[in-house]
Amino acid sequence: MQSNISNSSVGKVELIIKKRVITLMKDFPEIIEKAASALKASNRVVAFCGSGFSEESGISTFRDPGGLWDIVDPWEVGTLQGFINTIKTKNNQLLQVFRNIIDSFEKSEPNPGHLALYDLESMDKLQAVITQNIDNLHQEAGNSTVIEVHGNLFRMKCLGCGNQIKVDRKQFIEKTRKELNKLTDFDFTVLMNLAEKCRVCGNFMRPDVVMFGEAVQYLDEAYDAAIKADLLLILGTSGVVYPAADIPIQASRSGAKIIEINPTENAFVNITDIYIPMKSGVALPSIVELLN
Ligand code: APR
């Protein structure tokens, strides 16, 4: 599958990668070379991604200082009922949060980290991307096997018959922004007007994302890919949300070598063979560059 990025953007990104590789090699040559050697020796690589992997695309993480859960209470807006209640009570505050999220999703593009994962798939090394992210950026970078355990914001699911449809990210965002800009207060009826209608049964459709307390998606597929991996890349996740955070642990128990790229150390450090304290959009392209 070809990446969906225009040639000029790829050229720009390659320039960024080249510049970063040059600066980077002065700082972390050994860890990068160690990781590249491990990748060279592996053919069943799987990536496990969190919101930090999309941070360099301009999308906020959840638990970093200033992250989404610093702004709104996850237990207020993370469950479907809590989200509806919050709209009814704190709607103008939520309106601004929504506008900020829509803005960040609109401007976001796959970053050098996403493109590096596409390169690894093109080299027949990467078998799958398991992601907790809902932003569709792995697919837009060109990866074909993307296991989205927390769903996808741009896939709608019918509340009645379960029918699913994909919506174009840019069109969905333009439509949502247009409706939000008409609002002074965020009220529930508008939200329902925003909702797509199911062509099969006529019922309302909602974004197919996993809210707190709802069943995680494609977990069997994720575990299956992880335990078959000979190397697992843990990229940009705090590893605090289960059952997703159990996936790298099972990969390690099944014998996979673990490489983690994250500026902040976390619980995974106990299972990690190579820990790279850097941004994934800088480190991963530098590692993949050494494979070329
Ligand atoms: N490169 C790599 N890692 C980064 C970067 C970056 N550029 N920027 C931030 N990080 C790291 C942070 O250090 C942190 O460890 O990414 C991690 C982000 O952690 P969280 O905000 O907790 O996000 P995530 O791990 O994806 O959360 C898991 O929690 O609320 C739920 O559904 C939500 O899917 C999400 C889940």
Short mmCIF file of C-alpha atoms and ligand atoms in Angstrom, two decimals:
data_model
loop_
_atom_site.label_atom_id
_atom_site.label_comp_id
_atom_site.label_asym_id
_atom_site.label_seq_id
_atom_site.Cartn_x
_atom_site.Cartn_y
_atom_site.Cartn_z
CA MET A 1 0.00 0.00 0.00
CA GLN A 2 1.52 3.35 -0.99
CA SER A 3 1.89 5.99 1.69
CA ASN A 4 -0.77 8.74 1.37
CA ILE A 5 1.78 11.51 1.77
CA SER A 6 2.43 13.90 -1.15
CA ASN A 7 5.95 13.76 -2.63
CA SER A 8 6.79 17.29 -1.45
CA SER A 9 5.85 16.37 2.13
CA VAL A 10 7.94 13.21 1.91
CA GLY A 11 10.84 15.34 0.62
CA LYS A 12 10.41 17.76 3.53
CA VAL A 13 10.18 14.92 6.03
CA GLU A 14 13.25 13.20 4.57
CA LEU A 15 15.17 16.49 4.94
CA ILE A 16 14.05 16.69 8.57
CA ILE A 17 15.08 13.09 9.14
CA LYS A 18 18.52 13.63 7.51
CA LYS A 19 19.13 16.78 9.63
CA ARG A 20 18.02 14.99 12.78
CA VAL A 21 20.14 11.94 12.01
CA ILE A 22 23.22 14.16 11.70
CA THR A 23 22.55 16.01 14.98
CA LEU A 24 21.41 12.89 16.72
CA MET A 25 24.36 10.71 15.89
CA LYS A 26 26.54 13.06 17.94
CA ASP A 27 24.36 12.46 21.05
CA PHE A 28 23.17 8.88 21.19
CA PRO A 29 25.28 6.90 18.71
CA GLU A 30 25.63 3.77 20.79
CA ILE A 31 21.98 3.21 21.76
CA ILE A 32 20.85 3.98 18.21
CA GLU A 33 23.40 1.61 16.73
CA LYS A 34 22.49 -1.10 19.28
CA ALA A 35 18.81 -0.74 18.39
CA ALA A 36 19.60 -0.82 14.67
CA SER A 37 21.62 -4.04 15.10
CA ALA A 38 18.73 -5.63 17.00
CA LEU A 39 16.31 -4.62 14.22
CA LYS A 40 18.73 -5.91 11.55
CA ALA A 41 18.64 -9.35 13.22
CA SER A 42 14.82 -9.39 13.48
CA ASN A 43 12.14 -10.15 10.90
CA ARG A 44 8.98 -10.35 13.00
CA VAL A 45 8.95 -6.80 14.40
CA VAL A 46 5.77 -5.41 15.98
CA ALA A 47 5.24 -1.82 17.15
CA PHE A 48 3.12 -0.94 20.20
CA CYS A 49 2.21 2.76 20.15
CA GLY A 50 0.69 5.32 22.50
CA SER A 51 -0.25 8.99 22.27
CA GLY A 52 3.39 10.08 22.62
CA PHE A 53 3.99 8.65 19.15
CA SER A 54 1.60 11.25 17.71
CA GLU A 55 2.85 14.08 19.95
CA GLU A 56 5.22 15.28 17.21
CA SER A 57 2.21 15.44 14.89
CA GLY A 58 0.78 18.08 17.22
CA ILE A 59 -1.74 15.86 19.01
CA SER A 60 -1.75 16.21 22.81
CA THR A 61 -0.92 13.24 25.00
CA PHE A 62 -3.13 12.37 27.96
CA ARG A 63 -0.88 12.28 31.03
CA ASP A 64 2.03 14.59 30.23
CA PRO A 65 1.91 17.97 31.97
CA GLY A 66 -0.76 19.98 30.11
CA GLY A 67 -2.12 16.78 28.54
CA LEU A 68 -5.82 16.15 27.99
CA TRP A 69 -6.36 14.61 31.44
CA ASP A 70 -4.86 17.76 32.98
CA ILE A 71 -7.61 19.79 31.31
CA VAL A 72 -10.66 17.56 31.72
CA ASP A 73 -11.33 14.80 34.25
CA PRO A 74 -11.10 11.43 32.44
CA TRP A 75 -13.81 9.99 34.66
CA GLU A 76 -16.08 12.86 33.68
CA VAL A 77 -15.58 12.74 29.91
CA GLY A 78 -13.93 9.31 29.41
CA THR A 79 -17.16 7.33 29.84
CA LEU A 80 -20.11 7.76 27.46
CA GLN A 81 -22.53 8.68 30.28
CA GLY A 82 -19.98 11.03 31.84
CA PHE A 83 -19.41 12.69 28.46
CA ILE A 84 -23.14 13.28 28.00
CA ASN A 85 -23.52 14.63 31.56
CA THR A 86 -20.55 16.94 31.10
CA ILE A 87 -22.06 18.36 27.93
CA LYS A 88 -25.22 19.14 29.90
CA THR A 89 -23.40 20.75 32.81
CA LYS A 90 -20.04 22.18 31.70
CA ASN A 91 -20.77 22.55 28.05
CA ASN A 92 -18.94 25.81 27.30
CA GLN A 93 -15.70 24.53 28.94
CA LEU A 94 -16.03 21.28 26.97
CA LEU A 95 -16.74 23.26 23.81
CA GLN A 96 -13.28 24.90 23.96
CA VAL A 97 -11.62 21.54 24.68
CA PHE A 98 -13.39 20.05 21.68
CA ARG A 99 -12.37 22.96 19.45
CA ASN A 100 -8.70 22.50 20.52
CA ILE A 101 -8.85 18.75 19.83
CA ILE A 102 -10.46 19.28 16.41
CA ASP A 103 -7.79 21.91 15.58
CA SER A 104 -4.95 19.56 16.55
CA PHE A 105 -6.44 16.65 14.59
CA GLU A 106 -6.97 18.86 11.54
CA LYS A 107 -3.37 20.07 11.40
CA SER A 108 -1.84 16.69 12.25
CA GLU A 109 0.04 14.68 9.66
CA PRO A 110 2.11 11.51 10.01
CA ASN A 111 5.43 12.55 11.61
CA PRO A 112 8.90 11.06 10.86
CA GLY A 113 8.16 8.32 13.38
CA HIS A 114 5.07 7.20 11.47
CA LEU A 115 7.04 7.25 8.20
CA ALA A 116 9.82 5.21 9.78
CA LEU A 117 7.26 2.52 10.72
CA TYR A 118 6.06 2.56 7.10
CA ASP A 119 9.70 2.11 6.00
CA LEU A 120 10.05 -0.88 8.34
CA GLU A 121 6.94 -2.44 6.77
CA SER A 122 8.35 -1.73 3.28
CA MET A 123 11.50 -3.63 4.34
CA ASP A 124 9.25 -6.62 5.24
CA LYS A 125 10.44 -6.31 8.85
CA LEU A 126 7.35 -4.85 10.53
CA GLN A 127 4.48 -7.34 10.81
CA ALA A 128 1.94 -5.08 12.56
CA VAL A 129 1.37 -1.81 14.36
CA ILE A 130 -0.65 -2.20 17.55
CA THR A 131 -1.85 1.24 18.53
CA GLN A 132 -3.80 2.84 21.38
CA ASN A 133 -4.17 5.94 19.20
CA ILE A 134 -7.41 6.78 17.38
CA ASP A 135 -5.98 9.37 14.95
CA ASN A 136 -5.65 7.20 11.80
CA LEU A 137 -2.09 8.51 11.24
CA HIS A 138 -0.53 5.04 10.90
CA GLN A 139 -2.85 4.27 7.96
CA GLU A 140 -2.19 7.70 6.44
CA ALA A 141 1.56 7.02 6.66
CA GLY A 142 0.93 3.83 4.63
CA ASN A 143 1.05 1.00 7.18
CA SER A 144 -1.36 -1.76 6.18
CA THR A 145 -1.65 -3.91 9.33
CA VAL A 146 -2.81 -1.54 12.07
CA ILE A 147 -4.49 -3.08 15.12
CA GLU A 148 -6.43 -0.28 16.85
CA VAL A 149 -7.22 -1.51 20.35
CA HIS A 150 -8.89 1.79 21.31
CA GLY A 151 -10.71 2.28 18.01
CA ASN A 152 -10.55 4.98 15.35
CA LEU A 153 -12.16 8.42 15.59
CA PHE A 154 -12.83 8.41 11.83
CA ARG A 155 -14.71 5.11 11.75
CA MET A 156 -18.41 5.46 12.63
CA LYS A 157 -20.41 2.62 14.23
CA CYS A 158 -24.20 2.38 14.28
CA LEU A 159 -25.76 2.42 17.77
CA GLY A 160 -28.51 0.17 16.41
CA CYS A 161 -27.15 -2.50 14.07
CA GLY A 162 -23.38 -2.10 14.55
CA ASN A 163 -22.79 -1.23 10.88
CA GLN A 164 -19.41 0.54 10.42
CA ILE A 165 -18.31 3.17 7.89
CA LYS A 166 -15.01 5.06 7.45
CA VAL A 167 -15.27 8.84 7.11
CA ASP A 168 -12.70 11.07 5.44
CA ARG A 169 -10.69 12.72 8.27
CA LYS A 170 -10.54 16.19 6.66
CA GLN A 171 -14.26 16.23 5.72
CA PHE A 172 -15.30 14.97 9.20
CA ILE A 173 -13.22 17.71 10.84
CA GLU A 174 -14.53 20.47 8.55
CA LYS A 175 -18.15 19.43 9.21
CA THR A 176 -17.57 19.18 12.99
CA ARG A 177 -15.78 22.54 13.13
CA LYS A 178 -18.58 24.24 11.14
CA GLU A 179 -21.18 22.99 13.62
CA LEU A 180 -19.03 23.81 16.66
CA ASN A 181 -18.41 27.36 15.41
CA LYS A 182 -22.15 28.00 15.41
CA LEU A 183 -22.31 27.18 19.10
CA THR A 184 -21.92 29.36 22.17
CA ASP A 185 -22.83 26.39 24.37
CA PHE A 186 -22.26 22.76 23.52
CA ASP A 187 -25.64 21.08 23.75
CA PHE A 188 -26.59 17.48 23.27
CA THR A 189 -29.04 18.00 20.40
CA VAL A 190 -26.27 19.55 18.31
CA LEU A 191 -24.05 16.60 19.04
CA MET A 192 -26.81 14.32 17.75
CA ASN A 193 -27.16 16.53 14.62
CA LEU A 194 -23.45 16.04 14.05
CA ALA A 195 -23.87 12.27 14.21
CA GLU A 196 -23.91 10.34 10.93
CA LYS A 197 -27.10 8.36 10.27
CA CYS A 198 -26.82 4.63 9.51
CA ARG A 199 -27.73 3.82 5.87
CA VAL A 200 -28.70 0.30 6.91
CA CYS A 201 -31.11 0.93 9.77
CA GLY A 202 -31.39 4.74 10.02
CA ASN A 203 -30.11 4.84 13.61
CA PHE A 204 -27.50 7.30 14.93
CA MET A 205 -23.81 6.43 14.47
CA ARG A 206 -20.97 7.37 16.86
CA PRO A 207 -17.19 7.46 16.46
CA ASP A 208 -15.94 3.88 16.94
CA VAL A 209 -13.63 4.78 19.85
CA VAL A 210 -13.34 2.83 23.12
CA MET A 211 -14.55 4.92 26.07
CA PHE A 212 -13.53 4.08 29.67
CA GLY A 213 -15.37 0.97 30.82
CA GLU A 214 -16.03 -0.26 27.26
CA ALA A 215 -14.50 -3.39 25.75
CA VAL A 216 -11.11 -2.93 24.08
CA GLN A 217 -11.09 -3.89 20.38
CA TYR A 218 -9.09 -6.51 18.43
CA LEU A 219 -7.33 -7.65 21.62
CA ASP A 220 -6.95 -11.25 20.40
CA GLU A 221 -5.32 -10.04 17.18
CA ALA A 222 -3.02 -7.74 19.19
CA TYR A 223 -1.93 -10.52 21.57
CA ASP A 224 -1.45 -12.92 18.65
CA ALA A 225 0.85 -10.44 16.84
CA ALA A 226 2.75 -9.56 20.02
CA ILE A 227 3.52 -13.14 21.12
CA LYS A 228 4.75 -14.03 17.60
CA ALA A 229 7.09 -11.02 17.51
CA ASP A 230 10.85 -11.51 17.87
CA LEU A 231 11.20 -7.77 18.59
CA LEU A 232 8.64 -5.35 20.03
CA LEU A 233 9.03 -1.57 19.76
CA ILE A 234 7.25 0.28 22.60
CA LEU A 235 6.74 3.80 21.27
CA GLY A 236 5.32 6.72 23.24
CA THR A 237 3.12 5.16 25.90
CA SER A 238 3.02 5.51 29.69
CA GLY A 239 1.88 1.88 29.97
CA VAL A 240 -0.67 2.59 32.70
CA VAL A 241 -3.89 1.56 30.95
CA TYR A 242 -4.86 -2.12 30.91
CA PRO A 243 -5.50 -4.46 29.21
CA ALA A 244 -3.51 -2.71 26.43
CA ALA A 245 -0.44 -2.31 28.67
CA ASP A 246 -0.33 -6.09 29.15
CA ILE A 247 0.44 -6.64 25.45
CA PRO A 248 4.18 -5.74 25.63
CA ILE A 249 4.49 -7.84 28.78
CA GLN A 250 3.16 -10.91 26.93
CA ALA A 251 5.52 -10.20 24.02
CA SER A 252 8.46 -10.12 26.44
CA ARG A 253 7.30 -13.33 28.16
CA SER A 254 7.15 -14.99 24.72
CA GLY A 255 10.79 -14.14 24.12
CA ALA A 256 10.62 -10.92 22.10
CA LYS A 257 13.46 -8.43 22.49
CA ILE A 258 12.00 -5.11 23.75
CA ILE A 259 13.11 -1.67 22.59
CA GLU A 260 11.37 1.30 24.23
CA ILE A 261 11.55 4.87 22.92
CA ASN A 262 10.16 7.42 25.37
CA PRO A 263 11.70 10.57 26.90
CA THR A 264 10.27 9.49 30.29
CA GLU A 265 11.07 6.17 31.92
CA ASN A 266 8.04 4.07 32.97
CA ALA A 267 6.93 0.64 34.16
CA PHE A 268 8.07 -1.01 30.92
CA VAL A 269 11.70 -0.30 31.85
CA ASN A 270 11.65 -3.65 33.76
CA ILE A 271 11.07 -5.63 30.56
CA THR A 272 13.07 -3.40 28.19
CA ASP A 273 16.33 -4.59 26.63
CA ILE A 274 17.16 -1.24 25.00
CA TYR A 275 15.69 1.95 26.48
CA ILE A 276 16.09 5.11 24.36
CA PRO A 277 15.24 8.31 26.30
CA MET A 278 14.23 10.30 23.25
CA LYS A 279 11.30 11.44 21.16
CA SER A 280 10.16 8.63 18.84
CA GLY A 281 9.96 10.98 15.83
CA VAL A 282 13.70 11.61 16.24
CA ALA A 283 15.06 8.26 17.40
CA LEU A 284 13.11 5.82 15.20
CA PRO A 285 13.99 7.45 11.85
CA SER A 286 17.64 7.53 12.94
CA ILE A 287 17.54 3.81 13.72
CA VAL A 288 15.76 2.95 10.46
CA GLU A 289 18.23 5.18 8.55
CA LEU A 290 21.03 2.85 9.73
CA LEU A 291 19.16 -0.13 8.23
CA ASN A 292 19.05 1.45 4.78
N1 APR B 1 8.05 10.48 21.68
C1 APR B 1 7.94 9.39 22.48
N2 APR B 1 7.24 9.38 23.64
C2 APR B 1 6.63 10.53 23.99
C3 APR B 1 6.69 11.71 23.22
C4 APR B 1 7.44 11.64 22.01
N3 APR B 1 7.57 12.71 21.21
N4 APR B 1 5.97 12.69 23.85
C5 APR B 1 5.47 12.12 24.97
N5 APR B 1 5.87 10.84 25.06
C6 APR B 1 5.53 9.85 26.08
C7 APR B 1 5.32 10.38 27.47
O1 APR B 1 6.53 10.40 28.18
C8 APR B 1 4.34 9.34 28.05
O2 APR B 1 5.06 8.26 28.65
O3 APR B 1 4.28 9.29 25.69
C9 APR B 1 3.59 8.82 26.84
C10 APR B 1 2.14 9.31 26.77
O4 APR B 1 1.45 8.67 27.83
P1 APR B 1 -0.13 8.91 28.00
O5 APR B 1 -0.41 10.35 27.87
O6 APR B 1 -0.54 8.17 29.23
O7 APR B 1 -0.76 8.22 26.70
P2 APR B 1 -0.99 6.68 26.43
O8 APR B 1 0.09 5.84 27.06
O9 APR B 1 -1.21 6.52 24.99
O10 APR B 1 -2.38 6.41 27.22
C11 APR B 1 -2.97 5.15 27.05
O11 APR B 1 -4.93 5.99 28.16
O12 APR B 1 -6.55 7.57 28.59
C12 APR B 1 -6.25 6.43 27.87
O13 APR B 1 -7.38 5.88 25.87
C13 APR B 1 -6.32 6.66 26.38
O14 APR B 1 -5.18 5.36 24.69
C14 APR B 1 -4.99 6.14 25.85
C15 APR B 1 -4.47 5.31 27.02
#
